[in-house]
Short mmCIF file of C-alpha atoms in Angstrom, two decimals:
data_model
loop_
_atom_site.label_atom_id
_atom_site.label_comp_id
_atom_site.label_asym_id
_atom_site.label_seq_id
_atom_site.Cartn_x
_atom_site.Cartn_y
_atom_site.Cartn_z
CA UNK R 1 -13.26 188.08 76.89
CA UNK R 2 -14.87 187.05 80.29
CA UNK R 3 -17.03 189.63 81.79
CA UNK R 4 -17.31 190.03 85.65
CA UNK R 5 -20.31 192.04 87.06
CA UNK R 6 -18.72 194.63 89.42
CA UNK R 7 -22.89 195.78 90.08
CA UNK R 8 -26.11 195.39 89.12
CA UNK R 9 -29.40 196.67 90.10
CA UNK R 10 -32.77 196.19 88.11
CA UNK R 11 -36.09 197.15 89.77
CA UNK R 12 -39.41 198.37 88.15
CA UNK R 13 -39.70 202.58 88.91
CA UNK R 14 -41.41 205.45 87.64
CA UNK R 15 -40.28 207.15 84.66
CA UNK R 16 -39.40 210.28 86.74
CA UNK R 17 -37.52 208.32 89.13
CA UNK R 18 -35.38 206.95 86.58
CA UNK R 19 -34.61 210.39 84.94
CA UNK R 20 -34.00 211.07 88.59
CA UNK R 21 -31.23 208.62 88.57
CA UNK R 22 -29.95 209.27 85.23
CA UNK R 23 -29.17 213.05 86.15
CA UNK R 24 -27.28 212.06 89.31
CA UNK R 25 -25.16 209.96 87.05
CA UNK R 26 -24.30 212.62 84.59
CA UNK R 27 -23.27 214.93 87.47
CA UNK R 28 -21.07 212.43 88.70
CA UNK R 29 -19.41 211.86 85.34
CA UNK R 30 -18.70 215.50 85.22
CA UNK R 31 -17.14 214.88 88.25
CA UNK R 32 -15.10 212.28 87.49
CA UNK R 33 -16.41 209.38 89.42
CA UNK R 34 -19.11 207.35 89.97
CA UNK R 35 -20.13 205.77 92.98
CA UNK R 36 -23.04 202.90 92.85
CA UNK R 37 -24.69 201.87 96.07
CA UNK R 38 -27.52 198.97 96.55
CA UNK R 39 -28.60 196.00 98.74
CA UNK R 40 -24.92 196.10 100.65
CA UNK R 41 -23.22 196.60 97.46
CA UNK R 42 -21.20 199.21 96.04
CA UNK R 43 -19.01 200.29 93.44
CA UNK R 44 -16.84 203.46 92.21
CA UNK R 45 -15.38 204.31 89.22
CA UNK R 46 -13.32 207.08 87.44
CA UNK R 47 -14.12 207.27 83.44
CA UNK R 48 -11.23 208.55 81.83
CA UNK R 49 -11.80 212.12 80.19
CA UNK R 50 -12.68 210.17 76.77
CA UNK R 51 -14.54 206.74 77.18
CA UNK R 52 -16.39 205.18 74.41
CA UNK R 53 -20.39 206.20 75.02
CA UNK R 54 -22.60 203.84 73.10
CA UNK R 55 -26.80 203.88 73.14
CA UNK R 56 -28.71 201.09 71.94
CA UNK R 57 -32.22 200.18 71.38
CA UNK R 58 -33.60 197.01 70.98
CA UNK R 59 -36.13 194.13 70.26
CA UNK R 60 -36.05 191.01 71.75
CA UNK R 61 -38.56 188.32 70.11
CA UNK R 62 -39.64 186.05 72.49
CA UNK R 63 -39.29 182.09 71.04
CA UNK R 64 -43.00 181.38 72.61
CA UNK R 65 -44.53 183.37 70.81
CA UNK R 66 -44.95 186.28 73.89
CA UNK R 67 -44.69 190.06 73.11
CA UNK R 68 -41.14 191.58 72.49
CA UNK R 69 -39.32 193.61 75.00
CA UNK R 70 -38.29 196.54 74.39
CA UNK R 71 -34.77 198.18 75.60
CA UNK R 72 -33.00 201.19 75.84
CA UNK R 73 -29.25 201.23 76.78
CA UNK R 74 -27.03 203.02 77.93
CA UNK R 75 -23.23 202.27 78.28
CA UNK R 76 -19.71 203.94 79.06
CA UNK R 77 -16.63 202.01 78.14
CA UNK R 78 -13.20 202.10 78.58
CA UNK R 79 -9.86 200.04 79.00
CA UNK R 80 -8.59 200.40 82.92
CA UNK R 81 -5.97 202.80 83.18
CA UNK R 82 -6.86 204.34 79.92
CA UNK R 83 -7.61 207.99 78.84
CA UNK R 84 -9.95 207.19 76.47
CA UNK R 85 -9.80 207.81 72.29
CA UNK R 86 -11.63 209.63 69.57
CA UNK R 87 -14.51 207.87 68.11
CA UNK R 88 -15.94 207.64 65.00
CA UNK R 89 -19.57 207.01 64.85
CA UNK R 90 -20.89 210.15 63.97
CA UNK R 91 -23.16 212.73 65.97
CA UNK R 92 -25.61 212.01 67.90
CA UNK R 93 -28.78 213.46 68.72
CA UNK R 94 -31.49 212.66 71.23
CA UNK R 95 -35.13 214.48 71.69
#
């Protein structure tokens, strides 16, 4: 399935200032939407009540021989007009 990016925004910050950013997103998703806003673009979005939430962490190996990166993601998905569905991955716990 083609993807197209609706946003993106990537810029080295302090730890704090990302947990900063992180807790204005899980208010909004309490609220029901989420509005993005950087460099003259924007975006909004309404998660249904039950989207799919999904965390990975990863390694990338770098071919020349470099040091790995390291990644942490996190993701919200969901069919357009779609209330969401039960999944079944288990609980999850984060500390």
């Amino acid at each position: 399935m083609p993807e197209e990016v609706l946003f993106k925004f990537e810029r080295s910050m302090e730890r704090n200032e990302i947990a900063d950013y992180l807790r204005s997103v899980a208010d909004s998703i309490d609220g029901g939407d989420i509005s993005l806003e950087a460099g003259g673009e924007s975006v909004t979005m309404s998660p249904p009540a039950r989207p799919t939430f999904e965390i990975k962490a990863e390694r990338e190996t770098s071919s020349s021989g470099g040091p790995a990166e390291l990644s942490v993601e996190f993701e919200l998905e969901w069919d357009e007009g779609s209330e969401g569905e039960d999944g079944s991955g288990g609980e999850l716990r984060i500390e």
